[in-house]
Amino acid sequence: MIDLKYQNGSKKKIVIAIGGNAILQKDQIGTYEEQQENIRKTAKNIASVVLGKHRYKVSAITHGNGPQVGNLLLQQEFAKNMPNLPMHTVIAMTQGQIGYMLQQALQNEFLKFKKNKRVVSLITQTLVSKNDPKFGKTSASKPIGPFLTESDAKKLRDKTGHIIKKVKPTGEKTWRRVVASPKPLEIVELDTLKEFIDDSCLPIVGGGGGIPVIKKGSSFEGIDCVVDKDHVAALLAKSIGASVLLILTDVDKVKLNYGKPNESDLDTMTVKTAKKLLKEGQFLEGSMKPKIQAQIDFLESGGEMGIITSLGSALAALNGKAGTIITKN
């Protein structure tokens, strides 16, 4: 375990990234009440990290929204006589929805411990390039919406023309819609975000990878795609000088040979090993692959430690007792 001790009398910063699938009800969105309950469980785990016994400071939280934004898009497509909103606007809607639910749940958790910890959810935009090769139709890789059976996937593809791919090696529902996922270049509201952090406020930012925008002259304009939350988490962590990027998902540890009879856990790995395993195709596109890529990017840009684990193991992982730890060497 890496010893991240106080540096110049201040705690080192952590960015926490929560997967959109980590707050689902058995791979499905569930009712609003079920979503609230899952968010409450999520907030309880996050609060345990924020208030737990360790020498780090949770400086920012980001979250996924792939299942939620995909569901809203489906609702639009099958609703009659209702005008459709563009994908980037639906991303803004889900960023606000999940941010509000998580903000309130965290505030309630802190109140239980009589901690006056301020939490704020920011609607943030993420700058991408309109010339990013990921906008090519064959390059679509970011899963959104519900998990589908193969037969339901075919029906949806035939009805809508969406690109739908298999995103899990095993199970009954292994298919999802995929969309373009360009590289994040900049968090537009970064200066405002830094002010909140410097003022000891815990911000929830970059939800769903942020609202994707391009630059036209000196103006910003929304564009339809979904920026990967993990890559935005790495960009966020780099931009605020964080030492640790903690990615929370629906598995306790990174797996080798995922879904196969010889599946095994990875306790630790270096950037060199991670690159080798990526090249071997060990990590699924739209699933573990972007998480590993994000950690490599973060560590090669000055980060000290990357962790991938489940929500319930977050605090234990920070103390070296759970999860997969990724280091430079």
Coordinates of C-alpha atoms in Angstrom, one line a residue:
M1 CA 0.0 0.0 0.0
I2 CA 1.2 3.5 -0.8
D3 CA 1.6 5.8 2.2
L4 CA -0.1 9.1 1.2
K5 CA 0.8 11.2 4.2
Y6 CA 0.3 14.9 4.9
Q7 CA 2.2 17.1 2.6
N8 CA 3.1 20.6 3.9
G9 CA 0.5 20.2 6.6
S10 CA -2.5 19.6 4.3
K11 CA -4.3 16.5 3.2
K12 CA -3.8 15.2 -0.2
K13 CA -6.9 15.4 -2.5
I14 CA -9.1 12.6 -3.7
V15 CA -11.6 12.6 -6.6
I16 CA -14.4 10.0 -6.3
A17 CA -16.1 8.7 -9.5
I18 CA -19.3 6.8 -9.0
G19 CA -20.5 4.6 -11.9
G20 CA -24.1 5.0 -13.2
N21 CA -24.5 1.3 -13.0
A22 CA -23.4 1.3 -9.3
I23 CA -26.6 3.0 -8.3
L24 CA -29.0 0.8 -10.3
Q25 CA -31.6 -1.8 -9.1
K26 CA -30.3 -5.1 -10.5
D27 CA -29.2 -3.6 -13.9
Q28 CA -32.4 -1.6 -14.2
I29 CA -33.3 2.0 -13.3
G30 CA -36.2 1.0 -11.0
T31 CA -38.9 3.2 -9.6
Y32 CA -38.1 6.7 -8.3
E33 CA -38.3 5.3 -4.7
E34 CA -35.8 2.5 -5.6
Q35 CA -33.5 5.1 -7.1
Q36 CA -33.7 7.2 -3.9
E37 CA -32.9 4.1 -1.8
N38 CA -29.9 3.3 -3.9
I39 CA -28.7 6.9 -3.8
R40 CA -29.1 6.8 0.0
K41 CA -26.9 3.7 0.1
T42 CA -24.4 5.4 -2.2
A43 CA -24.4 8.5 0.0
K44 CA -23.8 6.5 3.1
N45 CA -20.7 4.9 1.6
I46 CA -19.4 8.2 0.3
A47 CA -20.0 9.9 3.7
S48 CA -18.0 7.1 5.3
V49 CA -15.1 8.0 3.1
V50 CA -15.4 11.8 3.6
L51 CA -15.7 11.4 7.4
G52 CA -13.6 8.2 7.8
K53 CA -10.2 7.8 9.4
H54 CA -7.6 8.4 6.7
R55 CA -5.3 11.2 5.8
Y56 CA -7.0 12.3 2.6
K57 CA -9.5 15.0 1.6
V58 CA -12.4 14.2 -0.7
S59 CA -12.3 17.2 -2.9
A60 CA -14.8 16.4 -5.6
I61 CA -17.3 13.7 -6.6
T62 CA -18.4 12.8 -10.1
H63 CA -20.9 10.2 -11.3
G64 CA -22.2 8.3 -14.3
N65 CA -25.6 8.6 -16.0
G66 CA -25.5 6.2 -18.9
P67 CA -28.5 4.1 -17.8
Q68 CA -30.5 7.2 -16.9
V69 CA -29.8 9.3 -20.0
G70 CA -30.5 6.3 -22.2
N71 CA -33.9 5.7 -20.5
L72 CA -34.9 9.3 -21.0
L73 CA -34.0 9.1 -24.7
L74 CA -36.1 6.0 -25.1
Q75 CA -39.0 7.7 -23.4
Q76 CA -38.8 10.5 -25.9
E77 CA -38.6 8.2 -28.9
F78 CA -41.7 6.2 -27.9
A79 CA -43.8 9.1 -26.6
K80 CA -46.4 10.3 -29.1
N81 CA -46.8 14.0 -30.1
M82 CA -44.0 15.2 -27.9
P83 CA -41.1 17.2 -29.2
N84 CA -37.7 15.5 -28.6
L85 CA -34.8 17.2 -26.8
P86 CA -31.2 16.8 -28.0
M87 CA -29.0 14.3 -26.3
H88 CA -26.8 17.0 -24.7
T89 CA -29.8 18.6 -23.1
V90 CA -31.0 15.2 -21.7
I91 CA -27.5 14.8 -20.3
A92 CA -28.0 18.2 -18.5
M93 CA -31.3 17.0 -17.2
T94 CA -29.9 13.8 -15.7
Q95 CA -26.8 15.6 -14.4
G96 CA -29.2 17.8 -12.4
Q97 CA -31.5 14.9 -11.4
I98 CA -28.7 12.6 -10.0
G99 CA -26.7 15.6 -8.6
Y100 CA -29.8 16.8 -6.7
M101 CA -30.6 13.3 -5.3
L102 CA -26.9 12.7 -4.3
Q103 CA -26.5 16.2 -2.9
Q104 CA -29.5 15.9 -0.7
A105 CA -28.7 12.3 0.4
L106 CA -25.1 13.4 1.4
Q107 CA -26.4 16.4 3.3
N108 CA -28.7 14.1 5.3
E109 CA -25.9 11.7 6.0
F110 CA -23.6 14.5 7.3
L111 CA -26.5 15.8 9.5
K112 CA -26.8 12.4 11.2
F113 CA -23.2 12.9 12.4
K114 CA -23.8 16.6 13.2
K115 CA -21.3 17.6 10.6
N116 CA -21.9 20.9 8.9
K117 CA -20.3 19.8 5.6
R118 CA -21.4 21.9 2.7
V119 CA -22.3 20.0 -0.5
V120 CA -23.2 21.5 -3.9
S121 CA -24.1 20.0 -7.2
L122 CA -22.8 22.0 -10.3
I123 CA -24.1 21.7 -13.8
T124 CA -20.9 21.6 -15.8
Q125 CA -19.9 21.4 -19.5
T126 CA -17.1 19.4 -21.0
L127 CA -15.3 20.7 -24.1
V128 CA -14.7 18.1 -26.8
S129 CA -13.4 18.4 -30.4
K130 CA -16.0 18.2 -33.2
N131 CA -13.2 16.4 -35.2
D132 CA -12.7 13.7 -32.6
P133 CA -12.5 10.3 -34.5
K134 CA -15.0 8.8 -31.9
F135 CA -17.7 10.6 -33.8
G136 CA -17.4 8.1 -36.6
K137 CA -20.4 5.7 -36.7
T138 CA -18.3 2.6 -36.4
S139 CA -16.4 4.1 -33.3
A140 CA -19.5 4.3 -31.0
S141 CA -18.5 2.7 -27.7
K142 CA -20.3 4.4 -24.8
P143 CA -23.2 2.2 -23.5
I144 CA -26.4 4.1 -22.5
G145 CA -29.8 3.0 -21.5
P146 CA -31.1 -0.3 -20.1
F147 CA -29.4 -3.7 -20.5
L148 CA -31.2 -5.8 -23.1
T149 CA -31.6 -9.4 -24.1
E150 CA -30.3 -10.2 -27.6
S151 CA -33.9 -10.4 -29.0
D152 CA -34.9 -7.1 -27.4
A153 CA -31.7 -5.5 -28.7
K154 CA -32.5 -6.6 -32.3
K155 CA -36.1 -5.3 -32.0
L156 CA -34.8 -1.9 -30.7
R157 CA -32.2 -1.8 -33.5
D158 CA -34.8 -2.5 -36.2
K159 CA -37.2 0.1 -34.8
T160 CA -34.7 3.0 -34.1
G161 CA -31.6 2.3 -36.1
H162 CA -29.5 2.7 -33.0
I163 CA -26.1 1.0 -32.7
I164 CA -26.4 -1.8 -30.1
K165 CA -23.5 -3.9 -28.9
K166 CA -22.9 -6.7 -26.5
V167 CA -21.2 -5.2 -23.4
K168 CA -21.1 -8.1 -21.0
P169 CA -19.7 -11.6 -21.6
T170 CA -22.3 -13.5 -19.7
G171 CA -25.9 -13.1 -18.4
E172 CA -29.4 -12.8 -19.9
K173 CA -29.2 -9.1 -20.6
T174 CA -25.8 -8.3 -22.1
W175 CA -26.7 -5.8 -24.8
R176 CA -27.0 -2.0 -24.7
R177 CA -27.2 1.0 -27.1
V178 CA -23.8 2.6 -27.7
V179 CA -23.1 6.2 -28.8
A180 CA -20.1 8.4 -29.6
S181 CA -17.7 9.1 -26.7
P182 CA -15.1 11.7 -27.6
K183 CA -12.1 12.6 -25.5
P184 CA -12.7 15.3 -22.8
L185 CA -10.4 18.4 -23.3
E186 CA -11.5 20.8 -20.6
I187 CA -14.1 21.3 -17.9
V188 CA -15.6 24.7 -18.8
E189 CA -16.5 25.7 -15.3
L190 CA -13.1 24.6 -13.8
D191 CA -12.3 28.0 -12.2
T192 CA -15.7 28.1 -10.4
L193 CA -15.2 24.5 -9.2
K194 CA -11.8 25.3 -7.7
E195 CA -13.3 28.2 -5.8
F196 CA -15.8 25.8 -4.2
I197 CA -13.0 23.4 -3.3
D198 CA -10.8 26.1 -1.8
D199 CA -13.8 27.2 0.3
S200 CA -14.1 23.7 1.8
C201 CA -17.3 22.9 -0.1
L202 CA -17.7 19.4 -1.5
P203 CA -18.8 19.7 -5.1
I204 CA -20.6 17.1 -7.3
V205 CA -19.4 17.9 -10.8
G206 CA -19.1 16.5 -14.3
G207 CA -22.1 14.2 -13.9
G208 CA -22.5 11.9 -16.8
G209 CA -19.2 13.1 -18.1
G210 CA -20.5 16.6 -18.2
I211 CA -22.6 18.3 -20.9
P212 CA -20.6 17.8 -24.2
V213 CA -19.9 21.1 -26.0
I214 CA -17.8 22.3 -28.8
K215 CA -16.2 25.7 -29.4
K216 CA -17.5 27.8 -32.3
G217 CA -15.4 30.9 -32.4
S218 CA -15.7 32.3 -28.9
S219 CA -19.0 30.6 -28.2
F220 CA -19.9 27.1 -26.8
E221 CA -22.5 24.9 -28.5
G222 CA -23.9 21.5 -27.3
I223 CA -23.2 18.4 -29.3
D224 CA -24.8 15.0 -29.2
C225 CA -22.6 12.3 -27.6
V226 CA -21.8 11.1 -24.1
V227 CA -18.3 11.8 -22.7
D228 CA -17.1 8.9 -20.6
K229 CA -17.4 9.7 -16.9
D230 CA -14.1 8.0 -16.0
H231 CA -12.1 10.0 -18.5
V232 CA -13.7 13.2 -17.1
A233 CA -12.9 12.0 -13.6
A234 CA -9.2 11.7 -14.6
L235 CA -9.3 15.1 -16.2
L236 CA -10.9 16.6 -13.1
A237 CA -8.4 14.9 -10.8
K238 CA -5.5 16.2 -12.9
S239 CA -7.0 19.7 -13.1
I240 CA -7.3 20.2 -9.3
G241 CA -4.0 18.5 -8.4
A242 CA -5.5 15.4 -6.8
S243 CA -3.3 12.6 -5.6
V244 CA -5.8 9.8 -5.7
L245 CA -8.5 8.8 -8.2
L246 CA -11.1 6.5 -6.6
I247 CA -13.4 4.8 -9.2
L248 CA -16.3 3.1 -7.7
T249 CA -18.2 0.5 -9.7
D250 CA -20.2 -2.7 -9.3
V251 CA -17.3 -5.1 -8.7
D252 CA -14.9 -5.2 -5.7
K253 CA -11.8 -5.7 -7.9
V254 CA -10.6 -5.6 -11.5
K255 CA -10.9 -9.1 -13.0
L256 CA -8.7 -11.0 -15.4
N257 CA -10.6 -13.2 -17.8
Y258 CA -13.8 -11.6 -16.7
G259 CA -16.8 -13.9 -17.1
K260 CA -14.7 -17.0 -17.9
P261 CA -14.0 -20.1 -15.9
N262 CA -10.5 -18.9 -15.0
E263 CA -11.6 -15.5 -13.8
S264 CA -9.4 -14.0 -11.1
D265 CA -9.0 -10.8 -9.1
L266 CA -6.2 -8.3 -9.5
D267 CA -5.1 -6.8 -6.2
T268 CA -2.4 -4.4 -7.6
M269 CA -0.9 -3.5 -10.9
T270 CA 1.4 -0.9 -12.4
V271 CA 0.8 1.3 -15.3
K272 CA 3.1 -0.9 -17.4
T273 CA 1.0 -4.0 -16.5
A274 CA -2.2 -2.2 -17.1
K275 CA -1.1 -1.2 -20.6
K276 CA -0.1 -4.8 -21.4
L277 CA -3.4 -6.1 -20.2
L278 CA -5.3 -3.5 -22.3
K279 CA -3.3 -4.6 -25.4
E280 CA -4.2 -8.2 -24.7
G281 CA -7.9 -7.2 -24.7
Q282 CA -8.5 -8.1 -21.1
F283 CA -10.9 -5.2 -20.4
L284 CA -14.3 -4.7 -22.1
E285 CA -15.0 -1.6 -24.2
G286 CA -17.5 0.6 -22.4
S287 CA -17.0 -1.2 -19.1
M288 CA -13.7 -1.8 -17.4
K289 CA -11.6 -0.6 -20.3
P290 CA -12.3 3.2 -19.9
K291 CA -11.7 2.9 -16.2
I292 CA -8.2 1.4 -16.7
Q293 CA -7.4 4.0 -19.4
A294 CA -8.5 6.8 -17.1
Q295 CA -6.3 5.6 -14.3
I296 CA -3.3 5.3 -16.7
D297 CA -3.9 8.9 -17.9
F298 CA -4.3 10.2 -14.4
L299 CA -1.1 8.5 -13.1
E300 CA 1.0 9.5 -16.1
S301 CA -0.1 13.1 -15.6
G302 CA 1.1 13.3 -12.0
G303 CA -1.4 11.3 -9.9
E304 CA 0.0 9.0 -7.2
M305 CA -2.5 6.2 -6.9
G306 CA -5.6 4.9 -8.7
I307 CA -8.1 2.6 -7.0
I308 CA -11.0 0.7 -8.6
T309 CA -13.4 -1.0 -6.3
S310 CA -17.1 -1.2 -5.3
L311 CA -19.1 1.3 -3.3
G312 CA -19.2 -0.8 -0.2
S313 CA -15.4 -1.3 -0.2
A314 CA -14.4 2.4 -0.7
L315 CA -13.1 3.1 2.8
A316 CA -11.4 -0.2 3.1
A317 CA -9.7 0.3 -0.3
L318 CA -8.3 3.7 0.9
N319 CA -6.7 1.8 3.8
G320 CA -5.2 -0.9 1.4
K321 CA -7.6 -3.6 2.5
A322 CA -9.8 -3.9 -0.7
G323 CA -10.1 -3.1 -4.3
T324 CA -7.5 -3.0 -7.1
I325 CA -4.7 -0.4 -6.5
I326 CA -2.8 0.9 -9.6
T327 CA 0.5 2.7 -9.3
K328 CA 3.1 4.2 -11.6
N329 CA 5.8 1.6 -10.9

